[in-house]
Every structure is written in C-alpha cells, then in structure tokens.
Coordinates of N, CA and C in Angstrom, one line a residue:
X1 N 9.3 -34.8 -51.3 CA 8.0 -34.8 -51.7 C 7.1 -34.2 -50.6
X2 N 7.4 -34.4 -49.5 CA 7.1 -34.1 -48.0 C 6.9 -32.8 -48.4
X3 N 7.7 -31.8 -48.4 CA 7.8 -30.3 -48.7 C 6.6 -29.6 -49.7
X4 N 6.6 -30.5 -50.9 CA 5.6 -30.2 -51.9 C 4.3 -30.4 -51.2
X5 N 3.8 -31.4 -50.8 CA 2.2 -31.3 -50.2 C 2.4 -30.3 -49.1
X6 N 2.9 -29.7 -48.4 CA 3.1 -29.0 -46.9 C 2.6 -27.5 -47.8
X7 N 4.1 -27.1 -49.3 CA 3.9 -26.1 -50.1 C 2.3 -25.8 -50.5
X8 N 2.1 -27.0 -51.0 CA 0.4 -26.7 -51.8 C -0.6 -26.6 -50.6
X9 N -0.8 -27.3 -49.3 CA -0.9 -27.0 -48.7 C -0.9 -25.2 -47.8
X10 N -0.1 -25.1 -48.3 CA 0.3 -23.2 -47.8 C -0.6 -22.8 -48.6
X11 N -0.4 -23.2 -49.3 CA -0.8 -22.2 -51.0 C -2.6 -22.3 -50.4
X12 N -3.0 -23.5 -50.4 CA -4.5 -23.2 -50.4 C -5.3 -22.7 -49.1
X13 N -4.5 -22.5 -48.1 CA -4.8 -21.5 -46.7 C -5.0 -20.3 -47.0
X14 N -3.6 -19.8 -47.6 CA -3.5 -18.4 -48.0 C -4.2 -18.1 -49.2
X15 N -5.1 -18.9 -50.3 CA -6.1 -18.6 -50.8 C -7.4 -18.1 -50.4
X16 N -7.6 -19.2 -49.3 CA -8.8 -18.8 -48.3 C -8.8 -17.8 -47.6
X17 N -7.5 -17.7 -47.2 CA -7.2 -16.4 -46.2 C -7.4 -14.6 -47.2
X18 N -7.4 -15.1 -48.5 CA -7.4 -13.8 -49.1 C -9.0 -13.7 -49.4
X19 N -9.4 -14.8 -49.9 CA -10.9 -15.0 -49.7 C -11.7 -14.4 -49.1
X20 N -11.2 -14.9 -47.6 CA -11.8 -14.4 -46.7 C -12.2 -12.9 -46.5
X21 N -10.4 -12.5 -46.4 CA -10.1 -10.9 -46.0 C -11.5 -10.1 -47.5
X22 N -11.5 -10.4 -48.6 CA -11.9 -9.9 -49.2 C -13.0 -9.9 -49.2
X23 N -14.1 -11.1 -48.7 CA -15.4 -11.4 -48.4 C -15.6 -10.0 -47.8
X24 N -15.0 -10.2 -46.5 CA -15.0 -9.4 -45.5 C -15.2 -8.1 -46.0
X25 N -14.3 -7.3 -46.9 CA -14.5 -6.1 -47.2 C -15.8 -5.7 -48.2
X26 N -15.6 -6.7 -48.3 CA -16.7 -6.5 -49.9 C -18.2 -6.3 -48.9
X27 N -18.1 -7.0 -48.4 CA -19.3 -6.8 -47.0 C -19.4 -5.7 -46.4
X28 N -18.4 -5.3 -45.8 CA -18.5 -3.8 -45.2 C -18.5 -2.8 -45.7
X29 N -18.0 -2.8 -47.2 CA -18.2 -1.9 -48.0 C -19.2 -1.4 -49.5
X30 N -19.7 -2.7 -49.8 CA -20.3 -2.5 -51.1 C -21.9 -1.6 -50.7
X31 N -22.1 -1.1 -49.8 CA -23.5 -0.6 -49.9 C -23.0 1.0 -50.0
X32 N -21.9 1.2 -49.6 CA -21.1 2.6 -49.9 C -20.9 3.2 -51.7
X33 N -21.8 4.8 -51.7 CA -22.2 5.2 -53.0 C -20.3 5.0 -53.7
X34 N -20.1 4.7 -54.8 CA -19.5 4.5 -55.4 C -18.1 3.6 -55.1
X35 N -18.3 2.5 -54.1 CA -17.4 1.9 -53.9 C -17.0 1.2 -54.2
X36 N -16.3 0.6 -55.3 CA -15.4 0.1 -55.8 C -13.7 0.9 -55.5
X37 N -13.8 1.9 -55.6 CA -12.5 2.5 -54.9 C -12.2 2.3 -53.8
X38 N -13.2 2.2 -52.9 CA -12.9 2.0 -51.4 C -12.4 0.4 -51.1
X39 N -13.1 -0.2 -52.1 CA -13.2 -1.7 -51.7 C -11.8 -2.5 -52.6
X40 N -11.3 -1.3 -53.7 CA -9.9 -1.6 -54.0 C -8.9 -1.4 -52.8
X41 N -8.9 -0.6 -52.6 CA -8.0 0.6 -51.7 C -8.0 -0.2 -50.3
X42 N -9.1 -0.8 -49.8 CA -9.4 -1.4 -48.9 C -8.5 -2.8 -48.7
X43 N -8.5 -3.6 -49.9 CA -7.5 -4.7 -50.5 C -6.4 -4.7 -50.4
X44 N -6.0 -3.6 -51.1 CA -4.6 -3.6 -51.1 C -3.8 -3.1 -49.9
X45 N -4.4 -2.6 -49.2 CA -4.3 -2.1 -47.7 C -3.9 -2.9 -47.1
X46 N -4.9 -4.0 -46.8 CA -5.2 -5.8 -46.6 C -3.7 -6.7 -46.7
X47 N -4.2 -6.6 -48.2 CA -3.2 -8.0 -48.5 C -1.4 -7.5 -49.7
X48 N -1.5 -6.2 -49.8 CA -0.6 -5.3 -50.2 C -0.6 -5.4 -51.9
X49 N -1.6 -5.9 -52.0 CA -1.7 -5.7 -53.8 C -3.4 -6.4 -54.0
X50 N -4.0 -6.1 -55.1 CA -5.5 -6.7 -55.4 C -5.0 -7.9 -56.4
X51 N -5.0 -9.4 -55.6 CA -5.3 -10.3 -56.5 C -6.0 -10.5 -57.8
X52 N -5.5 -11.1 -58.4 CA -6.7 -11.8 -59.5 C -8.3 -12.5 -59.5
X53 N -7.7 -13.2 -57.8 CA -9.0 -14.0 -57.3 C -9.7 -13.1 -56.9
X54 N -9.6 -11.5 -56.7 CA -10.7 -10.9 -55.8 C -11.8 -10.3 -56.7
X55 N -11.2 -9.9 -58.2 CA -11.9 -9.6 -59.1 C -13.2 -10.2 -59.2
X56 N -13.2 -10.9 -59.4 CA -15.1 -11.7 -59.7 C -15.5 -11.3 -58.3
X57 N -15.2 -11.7 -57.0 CA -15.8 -11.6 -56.1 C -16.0 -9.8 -55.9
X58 N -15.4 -9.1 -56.4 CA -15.9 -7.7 -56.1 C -16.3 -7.0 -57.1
X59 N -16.5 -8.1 -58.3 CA -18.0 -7.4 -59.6 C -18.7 -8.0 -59.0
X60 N -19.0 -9.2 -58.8 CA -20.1 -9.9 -58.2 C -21.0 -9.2 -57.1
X61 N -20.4 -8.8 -56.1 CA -21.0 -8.0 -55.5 C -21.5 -6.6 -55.5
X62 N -20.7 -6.1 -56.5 CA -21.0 -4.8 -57.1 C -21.8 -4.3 -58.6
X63 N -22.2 -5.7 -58.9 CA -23.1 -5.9 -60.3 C -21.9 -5.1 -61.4
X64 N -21.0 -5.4 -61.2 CA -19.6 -5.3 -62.4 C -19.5 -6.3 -63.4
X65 N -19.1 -6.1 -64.6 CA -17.8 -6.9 -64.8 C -16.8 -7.4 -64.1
X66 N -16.3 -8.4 -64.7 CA -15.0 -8.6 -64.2 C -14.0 -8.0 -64.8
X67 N -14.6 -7.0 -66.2 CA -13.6 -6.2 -67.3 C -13.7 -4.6 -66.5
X68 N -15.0 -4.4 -66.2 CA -14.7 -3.2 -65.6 C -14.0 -3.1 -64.2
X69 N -13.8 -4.2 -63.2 CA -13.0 -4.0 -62.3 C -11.7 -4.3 -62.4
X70 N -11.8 -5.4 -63.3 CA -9.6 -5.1 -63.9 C -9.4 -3.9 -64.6
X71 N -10.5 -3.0 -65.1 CA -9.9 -1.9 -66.2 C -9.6 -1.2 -65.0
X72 N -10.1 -1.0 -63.9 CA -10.0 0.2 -62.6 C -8.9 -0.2 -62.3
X73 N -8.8 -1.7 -62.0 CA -7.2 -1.9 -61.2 C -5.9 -1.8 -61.6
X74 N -6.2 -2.0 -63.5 CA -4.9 -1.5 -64.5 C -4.6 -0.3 -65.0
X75 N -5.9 0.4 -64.5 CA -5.6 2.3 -65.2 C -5.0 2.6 -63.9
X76 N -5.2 2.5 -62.7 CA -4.7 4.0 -61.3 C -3.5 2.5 -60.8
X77 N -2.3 3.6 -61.7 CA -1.2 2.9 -61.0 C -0.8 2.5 -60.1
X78 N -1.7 2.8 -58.6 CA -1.4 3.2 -57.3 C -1.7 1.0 -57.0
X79 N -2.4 0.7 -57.8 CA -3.0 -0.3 -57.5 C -2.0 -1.7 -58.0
X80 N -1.5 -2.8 -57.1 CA -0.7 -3.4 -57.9 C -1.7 -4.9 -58.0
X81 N -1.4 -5.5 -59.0 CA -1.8 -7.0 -58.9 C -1.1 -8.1 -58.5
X82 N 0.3 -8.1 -58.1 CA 0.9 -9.0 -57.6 C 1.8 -8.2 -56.4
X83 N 2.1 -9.0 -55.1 CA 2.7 -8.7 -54.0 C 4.1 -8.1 -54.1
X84 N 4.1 -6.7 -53.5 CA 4.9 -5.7 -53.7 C 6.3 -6.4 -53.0
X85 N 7.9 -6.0 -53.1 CA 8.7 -6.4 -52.7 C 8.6 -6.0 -50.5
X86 N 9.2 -6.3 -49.7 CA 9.2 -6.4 -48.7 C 9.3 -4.2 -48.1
X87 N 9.7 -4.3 -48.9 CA 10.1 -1.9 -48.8 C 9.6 -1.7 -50.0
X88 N 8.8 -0.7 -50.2 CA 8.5 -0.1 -51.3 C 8.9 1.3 -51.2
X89 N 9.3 1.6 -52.3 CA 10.0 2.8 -52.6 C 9.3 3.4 -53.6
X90 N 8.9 5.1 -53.3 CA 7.6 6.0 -54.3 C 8.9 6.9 -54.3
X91 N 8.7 7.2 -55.9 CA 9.7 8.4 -56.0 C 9.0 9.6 -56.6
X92 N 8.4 10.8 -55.9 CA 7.7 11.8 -56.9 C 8.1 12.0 -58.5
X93 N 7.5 12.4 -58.8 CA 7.6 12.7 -60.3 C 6.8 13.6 -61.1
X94 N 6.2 14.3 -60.1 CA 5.7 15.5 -59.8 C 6.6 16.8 -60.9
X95 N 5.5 17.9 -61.4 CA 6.8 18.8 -61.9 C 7.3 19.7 -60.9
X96 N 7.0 19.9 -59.3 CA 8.3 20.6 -58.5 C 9.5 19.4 -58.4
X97 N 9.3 18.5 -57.9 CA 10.2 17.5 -57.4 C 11.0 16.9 -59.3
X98 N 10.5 17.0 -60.5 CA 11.6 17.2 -61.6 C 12.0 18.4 -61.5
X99 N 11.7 19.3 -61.2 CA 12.4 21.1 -61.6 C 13.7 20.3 -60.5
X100 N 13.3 19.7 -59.5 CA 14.8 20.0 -58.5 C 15.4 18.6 -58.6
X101 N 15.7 17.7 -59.8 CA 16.1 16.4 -59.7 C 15.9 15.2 -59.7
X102 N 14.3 15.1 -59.8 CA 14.1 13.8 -59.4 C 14.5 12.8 -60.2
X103 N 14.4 13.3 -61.8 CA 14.7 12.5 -62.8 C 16.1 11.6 -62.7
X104 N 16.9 12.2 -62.3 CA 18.5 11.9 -61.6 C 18.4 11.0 -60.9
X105 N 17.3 11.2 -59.7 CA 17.4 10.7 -58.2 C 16.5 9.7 -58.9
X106 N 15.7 9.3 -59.4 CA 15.0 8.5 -59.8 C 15.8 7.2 -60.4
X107 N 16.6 7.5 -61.8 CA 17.7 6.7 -62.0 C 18.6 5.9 -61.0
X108 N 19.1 6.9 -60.1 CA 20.0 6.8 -59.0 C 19.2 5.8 -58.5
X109 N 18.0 5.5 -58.1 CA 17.2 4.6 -57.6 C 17.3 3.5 -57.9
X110 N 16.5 3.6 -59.3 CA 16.8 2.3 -59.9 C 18.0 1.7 -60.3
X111 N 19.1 2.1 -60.2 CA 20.2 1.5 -60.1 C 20.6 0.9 -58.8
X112 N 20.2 1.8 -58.3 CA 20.6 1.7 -56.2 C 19.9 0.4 -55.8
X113 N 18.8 0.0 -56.6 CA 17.6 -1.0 -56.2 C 17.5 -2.6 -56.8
X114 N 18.2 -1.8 -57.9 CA 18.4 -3.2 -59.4 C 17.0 -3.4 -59.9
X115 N 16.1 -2.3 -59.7 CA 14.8 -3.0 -60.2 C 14.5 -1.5 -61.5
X116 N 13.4 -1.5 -62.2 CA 12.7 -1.0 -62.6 C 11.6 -0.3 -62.4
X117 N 11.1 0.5 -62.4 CA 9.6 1.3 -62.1 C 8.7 0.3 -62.6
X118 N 7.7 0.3 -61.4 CA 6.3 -0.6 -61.2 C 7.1 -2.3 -61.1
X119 N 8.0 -2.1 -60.6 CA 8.9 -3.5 -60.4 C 9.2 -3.9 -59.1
X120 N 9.8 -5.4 -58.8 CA 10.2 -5.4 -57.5 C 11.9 -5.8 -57.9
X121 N 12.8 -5.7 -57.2 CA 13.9 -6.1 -57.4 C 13.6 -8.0 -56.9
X122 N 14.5 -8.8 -57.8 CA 14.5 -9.7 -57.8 C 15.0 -11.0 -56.7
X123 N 15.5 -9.9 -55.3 CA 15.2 -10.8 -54.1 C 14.3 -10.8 -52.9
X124 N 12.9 -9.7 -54.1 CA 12.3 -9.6 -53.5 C 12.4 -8.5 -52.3
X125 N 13.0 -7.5 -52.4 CA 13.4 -6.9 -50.9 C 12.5 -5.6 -50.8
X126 N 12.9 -4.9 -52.8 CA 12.3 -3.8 -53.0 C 10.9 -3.4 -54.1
X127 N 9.8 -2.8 -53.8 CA 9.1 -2.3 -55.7 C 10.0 -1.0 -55.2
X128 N 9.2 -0.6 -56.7 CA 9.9 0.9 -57.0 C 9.1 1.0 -57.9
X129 N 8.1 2.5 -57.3 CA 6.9 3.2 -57.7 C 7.0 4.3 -58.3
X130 N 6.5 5.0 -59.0 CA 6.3 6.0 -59.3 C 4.9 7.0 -59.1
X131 N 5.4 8.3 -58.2 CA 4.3 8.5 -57.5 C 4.2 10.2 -58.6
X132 N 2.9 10.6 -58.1 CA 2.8 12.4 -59.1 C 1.7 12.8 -57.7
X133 N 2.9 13.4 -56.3 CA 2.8 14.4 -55.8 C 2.7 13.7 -54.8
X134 N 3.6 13.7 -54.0 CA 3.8 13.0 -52.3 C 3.2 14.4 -51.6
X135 N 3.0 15.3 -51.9 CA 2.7 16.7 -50.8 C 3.4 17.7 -50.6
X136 N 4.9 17.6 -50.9 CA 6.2 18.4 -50.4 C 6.8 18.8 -51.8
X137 N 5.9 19.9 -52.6 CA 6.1 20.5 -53.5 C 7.4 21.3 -53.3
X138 N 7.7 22.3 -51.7 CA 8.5 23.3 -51.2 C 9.8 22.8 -50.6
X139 N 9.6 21.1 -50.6 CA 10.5 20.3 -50.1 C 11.2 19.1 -51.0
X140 N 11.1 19.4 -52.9 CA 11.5 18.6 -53.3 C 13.0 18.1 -53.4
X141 N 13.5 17.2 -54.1 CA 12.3 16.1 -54.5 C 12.2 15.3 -53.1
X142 N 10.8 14.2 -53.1 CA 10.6 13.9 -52.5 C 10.2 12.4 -52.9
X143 N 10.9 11.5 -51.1 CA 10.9 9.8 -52.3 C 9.7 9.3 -50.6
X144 N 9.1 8.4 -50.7 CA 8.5 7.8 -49.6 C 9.3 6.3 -49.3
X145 N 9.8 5.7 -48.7 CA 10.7 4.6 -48.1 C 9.9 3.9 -47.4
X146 N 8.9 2.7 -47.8 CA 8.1 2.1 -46.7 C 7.2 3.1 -46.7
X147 N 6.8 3.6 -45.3 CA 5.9 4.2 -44.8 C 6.3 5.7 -44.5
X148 N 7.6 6.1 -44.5 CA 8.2 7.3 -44.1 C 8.4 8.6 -45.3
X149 N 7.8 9.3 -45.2 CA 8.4 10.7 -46.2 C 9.4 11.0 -45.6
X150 N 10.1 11.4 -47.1 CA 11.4 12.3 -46.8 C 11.6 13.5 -48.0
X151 N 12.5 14.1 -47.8 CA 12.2 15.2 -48.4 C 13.3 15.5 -48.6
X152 N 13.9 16.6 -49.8 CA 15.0 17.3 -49.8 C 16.0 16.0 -50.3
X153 N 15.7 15.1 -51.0 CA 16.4 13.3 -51.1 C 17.6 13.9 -52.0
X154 N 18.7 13.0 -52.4 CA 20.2 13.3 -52.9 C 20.1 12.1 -52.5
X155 N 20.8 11.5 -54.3 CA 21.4 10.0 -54.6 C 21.9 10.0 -53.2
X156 N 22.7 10.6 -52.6 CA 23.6 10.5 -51.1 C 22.6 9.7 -49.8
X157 N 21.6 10.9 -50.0 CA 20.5 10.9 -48.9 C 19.6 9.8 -49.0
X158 N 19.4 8.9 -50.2 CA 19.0 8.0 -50.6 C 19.5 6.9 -50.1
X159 N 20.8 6.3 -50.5 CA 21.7 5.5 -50.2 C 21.5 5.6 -48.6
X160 N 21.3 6.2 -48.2 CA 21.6 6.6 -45.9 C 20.3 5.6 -46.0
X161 N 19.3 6.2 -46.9 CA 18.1 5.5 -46.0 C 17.7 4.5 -46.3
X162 N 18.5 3.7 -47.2 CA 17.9 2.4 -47.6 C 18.9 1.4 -47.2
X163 N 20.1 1.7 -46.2 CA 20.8 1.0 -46.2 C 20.5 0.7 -44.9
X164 N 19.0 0.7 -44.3 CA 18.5 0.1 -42.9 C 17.2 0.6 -43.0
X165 N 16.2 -0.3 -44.2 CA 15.0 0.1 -44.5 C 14.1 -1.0 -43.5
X166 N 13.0 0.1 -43.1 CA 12.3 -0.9 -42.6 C 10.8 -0.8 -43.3
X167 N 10.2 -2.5 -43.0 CA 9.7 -3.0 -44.1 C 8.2 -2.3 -44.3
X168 N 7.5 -2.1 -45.5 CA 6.1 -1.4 -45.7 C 4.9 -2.5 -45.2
X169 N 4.3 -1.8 -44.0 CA 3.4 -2.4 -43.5 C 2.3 -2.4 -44.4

C-alpha cells in the first residue's frame, strides 16, 4: 500500500513539474507573432511529447480553443501526445529515400523494433516515426536514431546501429 501513495505521490510532482515547464514557456513565448508553433515545438522539446494538460493552458494564453490547439497537435505529425519510447527512430519517406528502398528498410524496421509507425514498442525502449525529408535526398535512404543522422541505411546497417542505441534527448 506503501508503494501506491509514494506512486500517486510521483504522479502529482510530475504533474506540477509539467505545469510548470509549460507556464514557463507559454510566458516566454506567447507575445511571439504567430506562436503557437513555437510554444508546441517548445513542449515537446521540454517534456518529449505535448500533454493533454498543456492544451487549455496554451489556448488560454493564446485566446484559442482548446479544439484549435488539439487540431494543431493532431494534424503535424511531428508532434506526439503521449511520451515517446526511450530511442526514437525517423525513417524518411521522402520520394528520393523510396526511389532507393526505404519502403523495405522501413518494414525491416518495424519488425527489427516490434512496434508500428507513430508507435512505441512495448518495453518502452523504441517509437518509430515517420519522417518526409531528413535532408540527405543524395544520401538515401535515410533513418535518424535518437539524435544521430545516418545515411545510405541497409536492413544490415540498421541492425549495427540499434544494437547500442543511445537514448533521444
């Protein structure tokens, strides 16, 4: 029973703590011409996805909806609502990076991962994104691991790098 108050206990710190962080941006950022992008982007940066709780507080401050700022955060895929696995994995899907495979390497992924696109695998380790244009049009396909581009990827070259991933800050 010990464990359970100590749990809820967690739970309502890290409420405040996201609270916080979000106050915080919503402050530094809402006088900026069109910022609600920034003040998403800013979030997820933060806390690695835009909660549910930040919604009101960042129509509130931006004379929103709460419908137009969930419609922003559910249209630009880039944006997740719940906490991404520990490595996140973007696989282009770009049309250079399909002309040279990705669609293959993509599969290869999600099998390699056990998860599905816009998913996390279920011990939590990996998401698995779907990205349209990491930069390396000349260099496809191209997957991002965490924080790292790579280029020129093969189911092969894939497997090398996730078999000592390090985690997306």
């Amino acid at each position: 029973m010990e464990s359970d108050v100590g749990d809820i206990s967690n739970m309502r710190n890290a409420s405040k703590d996201v609270a916080v962080v979000v106050r915080d941006i919503v402050t530094r950022l809402a006088g900026e011409p069109g910022a609600l992008l920034p003040i998403l982007h800013a979030v997820q940066d933060a806390l690695g996805h835009v909660p549910a709780a930040a919604v009101p507080e960042i129509a509130h401050a931006l004379n929103l909806t709460r419908a137009e700022v969930h419609g922003v955060v559910t249209y630009y895929h880039h944006f997740r609502s719940q906490p991404p696995g520990r490595c996140v994995v973007q696989v282009c899907r770009a049309e250079a990076c399909q002309a040279m495979g990705a669609e293959a390497l993509l599969a290869h992924v999600q099998q390699r991962l056990g998860c599905a696109v816009h998913a996390t695998s279920a011990d939590g380790a990996w998401s698995l994104e779907p990205v349209y244009c990491l930069g390396l049009c000349a260099s496809s396909p191209a997957v991002m691991v965490g924080d790292a581009l790579h280029a020129r990827v093969t189911p092969q070259r894939f497997d090398a790098l996730v078999a000592h991933p390090v985690p997306t800050a």
